[in-house]
Amino acid sequence: MAASVRAPAPAADGAACREFLDALSAFARLHAVKMYRVSVPLPEAVPVLPCLDHEAKLHEGIPPHAAAYIEDIDGGGLHEVVCVPSRRRIEVDVVSTAGEHTEASHARLVERLRRRFPGRRIVIHGSSWLRGDRRVVRACRARVPLREILTGRDFPGLYRAVDELRVISSVMEKQSRVASWSVRTVTGPLLALGGFLSYQVLDLLIGRIGSTAVQGLQYLIVGLLGAVFLYLGLKAVHLTEVSGRIWKRSAEYQSILRDRERLASAEPARLREQLAGAVTRRAEETAGVRR
Protein backbone atom coordinates (compact mmCIF):
# COMPACT_ATOMS: atom_id res chain seq x y z
CA MET A 1 0.00 0.00 0.00
CA ALA A 2 1.36 3.39 -0.95
CA ALA A 3 2.12 5.77 1.89
CA SER A 4 -0.39 8.58 2.23
CA VAL A 5 0.85 12.13 1.86
CA ARG A 6 -0.36 14.48 4.57
CA ALA A 7 -0.14 18.24 4.74
CA PRO A 8 2.35 19.57 7.28
CA ALA A 9 1.03 20.27 10.74
CA PRO A 10 0.54 23.92 11.74
CA ALA A 11 3.75 23.81 13.80
CA ALA A 12 5.65 22.58 10.76
CA ASP A 13 4.08 25.36 8.68
CA GLY A 14 5.25 27.92 11.22
CA ALA A 15 8.77 26.53 11.27
CA ALA A 16 8.93 26.52 7.47
CA CYS A 17 7.71 30.12 7.31
CA ARG A 18 10.25 31.19 9.93
CA GLU A 19 13.03 29.50 7.98
CA PHE A 20 11.86 31.29 4.86
CA LEU A 21 11.78 34.70 6.56
CA ASP A 22 15.23 34.12 8.06
CA ALA A 23 16.58 33.33 4.59
CA LEU A 24 15.12 36.57 3.23
CA SER A 25 17.14 38.60 5.74
CA ALA A 26 20.30 37.77 3.78
CA PHE A 27 19.31 40.17 0.99
CA ALA A 28 16.23 42.07 2.19
CA ARG A 29 14.93 44.07 5.13
CA LEU A 30 11.75 42.78 6.75
CA HIS A 31 9.12 45.51 7.28
CA ALA A 32 5.88 43.69 8.13
CA VAL A 33 4.45 40.17 8.13
CA LYS A 34 0.91 38.99 7.39
CA MET A 35 -0.09 35.56 8.70
CA TYR A 36 -2.93 33.28 7.71
CA ARG A 37 -3.70 30.39 10.09
CA VAL A 38 -0.05 30.03 11.05
CA SER A 39 2.05 31.11 14.03
CA VAL A 40 5.57 32.33 13.33
CA PRO A 41 7.87 33.64 16.08
CA LEU A 42 9.31 36.94 14.92
CA PRO A 43 11.53 39.70 16.29
CA GLU A 44 9.68 42.24 18.42
CA ALA A 45 10.49 45.09 16.04
CA VAL A 46 8.45 43.66 13.13
CA PRO A 47 4.73 44.55 12.79
CA VAL A 48 2.52 41.46 12.53
CA LEU A 49 -1.06 41.43 11.25
CA PRO A 50 -3.62 38.94 9.90
CA CYS A 51 -3.86 38.30 6.18
CA LEU A 52 -7.11 40.14 5.50
CA ASP A 53 -7.28 39.25 1.81
CA HIS A 54 -7.61 35.54 2.57
CA GLU A 55 -9.57 35.84 5.81
CA ALA A 56 -12.31 37.54 3.76
CA LYS A 57 -12.43 34.89 1.03
CA LEU A 58 -15.79 33.35 0.20
CA HIS A 59 -14.36 29.85 0.67
CA GLU A 60 -11.97 28.69 3.38
CA GLY A 61 -9.78 26.32 1.38
CA ILE A 62 -6.68 28.52 1.59
CA PRO A 63 -3.54 26.80 2.94
CA PRO A 64 -1.72 28.40 5.90
CA HIS A 65 0.92 30.87 4.82
CA ALA A 66 2.93 33.92 5.78
CA ALA A 67 3.37 37.00 3.60
CA ALA A 68 6.06 39.61 4.13
CA TYR A 69 6.69 43.12 2.93
CA ILE A 70 10.42 43.29 2.30
CA GLU A 71 12.82 45.94 1.02
CA ASP A 72 15.63 44.99 -1.32
CA ILE A 73 18.86 45.99 0.41
CA ASP A 74 20.66 46.60 -2.89
CA GLY A 75 18.07 48.65 -4.77
CA GLY A 76 15.57 49.70 -2.11
CA GLY A 77 12.59 48.20 -3.95
CA LEU A 78 9.59 47.04 -1.93
CA HIS A 79 8.15 43.58 -2.59
CA GLU A 80 5.56 41.26 -1.13
CA VAL A 81 6.53 37.59 -0.96
CA VAL A 82 4.36 34.76 0.33
CA CYS A 83 5.51 31.40 1.69
CA VAL A 84 3.00 28.54 1.31
CA PRO A 85 4.73 25.57 2.99
CA SER A 86 2.11 22.88 2.31
CA ARG A 87 2.36 23.46 -1.44
CA ARG A 88 6.10 24.15 -1.48
CA ARG A 89 5.38 27.41 -3.23
CA ILE A 90 6.62 30.97 -3.00
CA GLU A 91 4.42 33.71 -4.41
CA VAL A 92 5.47 37.20 -5.42
CA ASP A 93 2.58 39.68 -5.43
CA VAL A 94 3.42 42.62 -7.67
CA VAL A 95 0.03 44.31 -7.22
CA SER A 96 0.33 45.29 -3.56
CA THR A 97 3.76 46.86 -4.18
CA ALA A 98 3.06 48.36 -7.60
CA GLY A 99 5.10 51.50 -8.16
CA GLU A 100 7.44 50.68 -5.27
CA HIS A 101 10.07 48.75 -7.24
CA THR A 102 11.67 48.65 -10.66
CA GLU A 103 11.59 45.82 -13.17
CA ALA A 104 15.27 45.17 -12.44
CA SER A 105 14.56 44.91 -8.72
CA HIS A 106 11.71 42.47 -9.37
CA ALA A 107 13.86 40.31 -11.66
CA ARG A 108 16.67 40.31 -9.10
CA LEU A 109 14.29 39.21 -6.35
CA VAL A 110 12.87 36.34 -8.41
CA GLU A 111 16.36 35.14 -9.33
CA ARG A 112 17.47 35.20 -5.70
CA LEU A 113 14.39 33.27 -4.61
CA ARG A 114 15.04 30.62 -7.24
CA ARG A 115 18.64 30.23 -6.13
CA ARG A 116 17.89 30.06 -2.41
CA PHE A 117 14.78 27.87 -2.69
CA PRO A 118 15.42 25.48 -5.59
CA GLY A 119 12.86 22.97 -4.34
CA ARG A 120 9.97 25.42 -4.36
CA ARG A 121 7.89 26.76 -7.19
CA ILE A 122 7.98 30.52 -7.75
CA VAL A 123 4.63 32.02 -8.76
CA ILE A 124 4.19 35.64 -9.89
CA HIS A 125 0.81 37.24 -9.20
CA GLY A 126 0.26 40.04 -11.70
CA SER A 127 -2.53 42.57 -11.93
CA SER A 128 -6.02 41.52 -13.01
CA TRP A 129 -8.30 43.78 -15.03
CA LEU A 130 -11.37 41.85 -13.89
CA ARG A 131 -10.58 42.41 -10.22
CA GLY A 132 -9.79 46.07 -10.72
CA ASP A 133 -6.24 45.81 -9.42
CA ARG A 134 -5.01 48.91 -11.21
CA ARG A 135 -7.88 51.03 -9.94
CA VAL A 136 -7.21 49.87 -6.38
CA VAL A 137 -3.51 50.67 -6.73
CA ARG A 138 -4.18 54.12 -8.18
CA ALA A 139 -6.69 54.98 -5.45
CA CYS A 140 -4.36 53.86 -2.65
CA ARG A 141 -1.19 55.44 -4.02
CA ALA A 142 -3.03 58.72 -4.61
CA ARG A 143 -3.62 58.96 -0.84
CA VAL A 144 -0.53 57.30 0.64
CA PRO A 145 2.30 55.19 -0.82
CA LEU A 146 3.06 51.84 0.77
CA ARG A 147 6.62 52.96 1.49
CA GLU A 148 5.31 55.72 3.76
CA ILE A 149 3.15 53.21 5.63
CA LEU A 150 6.16 50.96 6.23
CA THR A 151 8.82 53.58 6.95
CA GLY A 152 7.18 57.00 7.43
CA ARG A 153 7.32 58.76 10.80
CA ASP A 154 4.47 61.24 10.44
CA PHE A 155 1.92 59.00 12.13
CA PRO A 156 -0.88 61.62 12.42
CA GLY A 157 -0.60 62.42 8.71
CA LEU A 158 -0.50 58.74 7.79
CA TYR A 159 -3.58 58.01 9.88
CA ARG A 160 -5.42 60.84 8.12
CA ALA A 161 -4.49 59.39 4.74
CA VAL A 162 -5.73 55.95 5.79
CA ASP A 163 -8.99 57.49 7.01
CA GLU A 164 -9.40 59.13 3.61
CA LEU A 165 -8.98 55.73 1.99
CA ARG A 166 -11.78 54.40 4.17
CA VAL A 167 -14.01 57.29 3.12
CA ILE A 168 -13.26 56.59 -0.55
CA SER A 169 -14.11 52.90 -0.13
CA SER A 170 -17.37 53.79 1.65
CA VAL A 171 -18.41 56.19 -1.11
CA MET A 172 -17.59 53.57 -3.75
CA GLU A 173 -19.63 50.97 -1.91
CA LYS A 174 -22.63 53.30 -1.64
CA GLN A 175 -22.39 54.20 -5.32
CA SER A 176 -22.28 50.52 -6.23
CA ARG A 177 -25.47 49.96 -4.23
CA VAL A 178 -27.21 52.79 -6.06
CA ALA A 179 -26.13 51.41 -9.43
CA SER A 180 -27.08 47.86 -8.48
CA TRP A 181 -30.56 48.78 -7.29
CA SER A 182 -31.09 51.02 -10.32
CA VAL A 183 -30.27 48.16 -12.66
CA ARG A 184 -32.52 45.77 -10.74
CA THR A 185 -35.37 48.26 -10.80
CA VAL A 186 -35.36 49.20 -14.47
CA THR A 187 -34.08 46.03 -16.15
CA GLY A 188 -37.36 44.10 -16.10
CA PRO A 189 -39.70 46.91 -17.20
CA LEU A 190 -37.36 48.25 -19.88
CA LEU A 191 -36.67 44.81 -21.31
CA ALA A 192 -40.40 44.13 -21.44
CA LEU A 193 -41.08 47.50 -23.06
CA GLY A 194 -38.24 47.10 -25.54
CA GLY A 195 -39.39 43.62 -26.46
CA PHE A 196 -42.99 44.73 -26.89
CA LEU A 197 -42.09 47.73 -29.06
CA SER A 198 -39.61 45.79 -31.17
CA TYR A 199 -42.17 43.11 -31.90
CA GLN A 200 -44.96 45.60 -32.61
CA VAL A 201 -42.89 47.89 -34.83
CA LEU A 202 -40.77 45.32 -36.61
CA ASP A 203 -43.79 43.18 -37.45
CA LEU A 204 -44.78 45.96 -39.84
CA LEU A 205 -41.67 45.19 -41.90
CA ILE A 206 -42.44 41.53 -42.54
CA GLY A 207 -43.84 42.32 -45.96
CA ARG A 208 -40.66 44.17 -47.00
CA ILE A 209 -37.76 42.15 -45.56
CA GLY A 210 -39.37 38.85 -44.66
CA SER A 211 -40.28 37.16 -41.41
CA THR A 212 -36.84 35.59 -40.89
CA ALA A 213 -35.04 38.95 -41.00
CA VAL A 214 -37.64 40.55 -38.73
CA GLN A 215 -37.33 37.75 -36.21
CA GLY A 216 -33.54 38.11 -36.25
CA LEU A 217 -33.81 41.86 -35.63
CA GLN A 218 -36.21 41.29 -32.74
CA TYR A 219 -33.83 38.84 -31.10
CA LEU A 220 -30.93 41.24 -31.69
CA ILE A 221 -32.68 44.22 -30.07
CA VAL A 222 -33.78 42.26 -27.00
CA GLY A 223 -30.33 40.71 -26.72
CA LEU A 224 -28.61 44.11 -26.94
CA LEU A 225 -30.87 45.53 -24.25
CA GLY A 226 -30.11 42.57 -22.02
CA ALA A 227 -26.38 42.93 -22.67
CA VAL A 228 -26.46 46.62 -21.72
CA PHE A 229 -28.16 45.94 -18.41
CA LEU A 230 -25.88 42.98 -17.74
CA TYR A 231 -22.87 45.24 -18.32
CA LEU A 232 -24.23 47.86 -15.92
CA GLY A 233 -24.91 45.21 -13.31
CA LEU A 234 -21.41 43.78 -13.63
CA LYS A 235 -19.95 47.28 -13.32
CA ALA A 236 -21.83 47.72 -10.05
CA VAL A 237 -20.50 44.39 -8.77
CA HIS A 238 -17.02 45.36 -9.93
CA LEU A 239 -17.22 48.65 -8.02
CA THR A 240 -18.28 46.72 -4.92
CA GLU A 241 -15.23 44.49 -5.28
CA VAL A 242 -12.93 47.49 -5.70
CA SER A 243 -14.41 49.27 -2.68
CA GLY A 244 -13.99 46.16 -0.54
CA ARG A 245 -10.37 45.76 -1.54
CA ILE A 246 -9.61 49.42 -0.83
CA TRP A 247 -11.23 49.04 2.58
CA LYS A 248 -9.13 45.95 3.30
CA ARG A 249 -6.02 47.79 2.18
CA SER A 250 -6.82 50.70 4.51
CA ALA A 251 -7.42 48.27 7.40
CA GLU A 252 -4.10 46.60 6.66
CA TYR A 253 -2.33 49.95 6.57
CA GLN A 254 -3.92 50.97 9.86
CA SER A 255 -2.82 47.73 11.54
CA ILE A 256 0.75 48.27 10.35
CA LEU A 257 0.75 51.87 11.58
CA ARG A 258 -0.60 50.90 14.99
CA ASP A 259 2.05 48.23 15.41
CA ARG A 260 4.81 50.58 14.22
CA GLU A 261 3.61 53.33 16.54
CA ARG A 262 3.51 50.91 19.47
CA LEU A 263 7.01 49.69 18.70
CA ALA A 264 8.28 53.25 18.29
CA SER A 265 6.84 54.31 21.65
CA ALA A 266 8.32 51.25 23.34
CA GLU A 267 11.79 51.85 21.88
CA PRO A 268 12.84 54.68 24.27
CA ALA A 269 11.74 52.65 27.29
CA ARG A 270 13.69 49.65 26.06
CA LEU A 271 16.76 51.80 25.49
CA ARG A 272 16.43 53.28 28.98
CA GLU A 273 16.22 49.79 30.46
CA GLN A 274 19.29 48.69 28.53
CA LEU A 275 21.17 51.81 29.59
CA ALA A 276 20.14 51.37 33.22
CA GLY A 277 21.24 47.75 33.10
CA ALA A 278 24.58 48.71 31.61
CA VAL A 279 25.11 51.40 34.27
CA THR A 280 24.21 48.94 37.02
CA ARG A 281 26.59 46.32 35.69
CA ARG A 282 29.33 48.91 35.37
CA ALA A 283 28.77 50.07 38.94
CA GLU A 284 28.88 46.50 40.21
CA GLU A 285 32.08 45.83 38.30
CA THR A 286 33.65 49.01 39.70
CA ALA A 287 32.60 48.12 43.24
CA GLY A 288 34.06 44.64 42.82
CA VAL A 289 37.37 46.03 41.63
CA ARG A 290 37.56 48.40 44.60
CA ARG A 291 36.91 45.60 47.04
mmCIF file of C-alpha atoms in Angstrom, residues 31 144-156 158 257 260-261 264:
data_model
loop_
_atom_site.group_PDB
_atom_site.id
_atom_site.type_symbol
_atom_site.label_atom_id
_atom_site.label_comp_id
_atom_site.label_asym_id
_atom_site.label_seq_id
_atom_site.Cartn_x
_atom_site.Cartn_y
_atom_site.Cartn_z
ATOM 1 C CA HIS A 31 9.125 45.510 7.278
ATOM 2 C CA VAL A 144 -0.535 57.302 0.643
ATOM 3 C CA PRO A 145 2.302 55.190 -0.822
ATOM 4 C CA LEU A 146 3.058 51.837 0.765
ATOM 5 C CA ARG A 147 6.616 52.960 1.492
ATOM 6 C CA GLU A 148 5.308 55.715 3.761
ATOM 7 C CA ILE A 149 3.150 53.208 5.626
ATOM 8 C CA LEU A 150 6.158 50.960 6.226
ATOM 9 C CA THR A 151 8.820 53.584 6.947
ATOM 10 C CA GLY A 152 7.181 57.003 7.428
ATOM 11 C CA ARG A 153 7.325 58.756 10.804
ATOM 12 C CA ASP A 154 4.473 61.244 10.436
ATOM 13 C CA PHE A 155 1.921 59.001 12.129
ATOM 14 C CA PRO A 156 -0.880 61.619 12.420
ATOM 15 C CA LEU A 158 -0.503 58.744 7.788
ATOM 16 C CA LEU A 257 0.753 51.869 11.578
ATOM 17 C CA ARG A 260 4.805 50.578 14.221
ATOM 18 C CA GLU A 261 3.606 53.332 16.542
ATOM 19 C CA ALA A 264 8.282 53.255 18.288
#
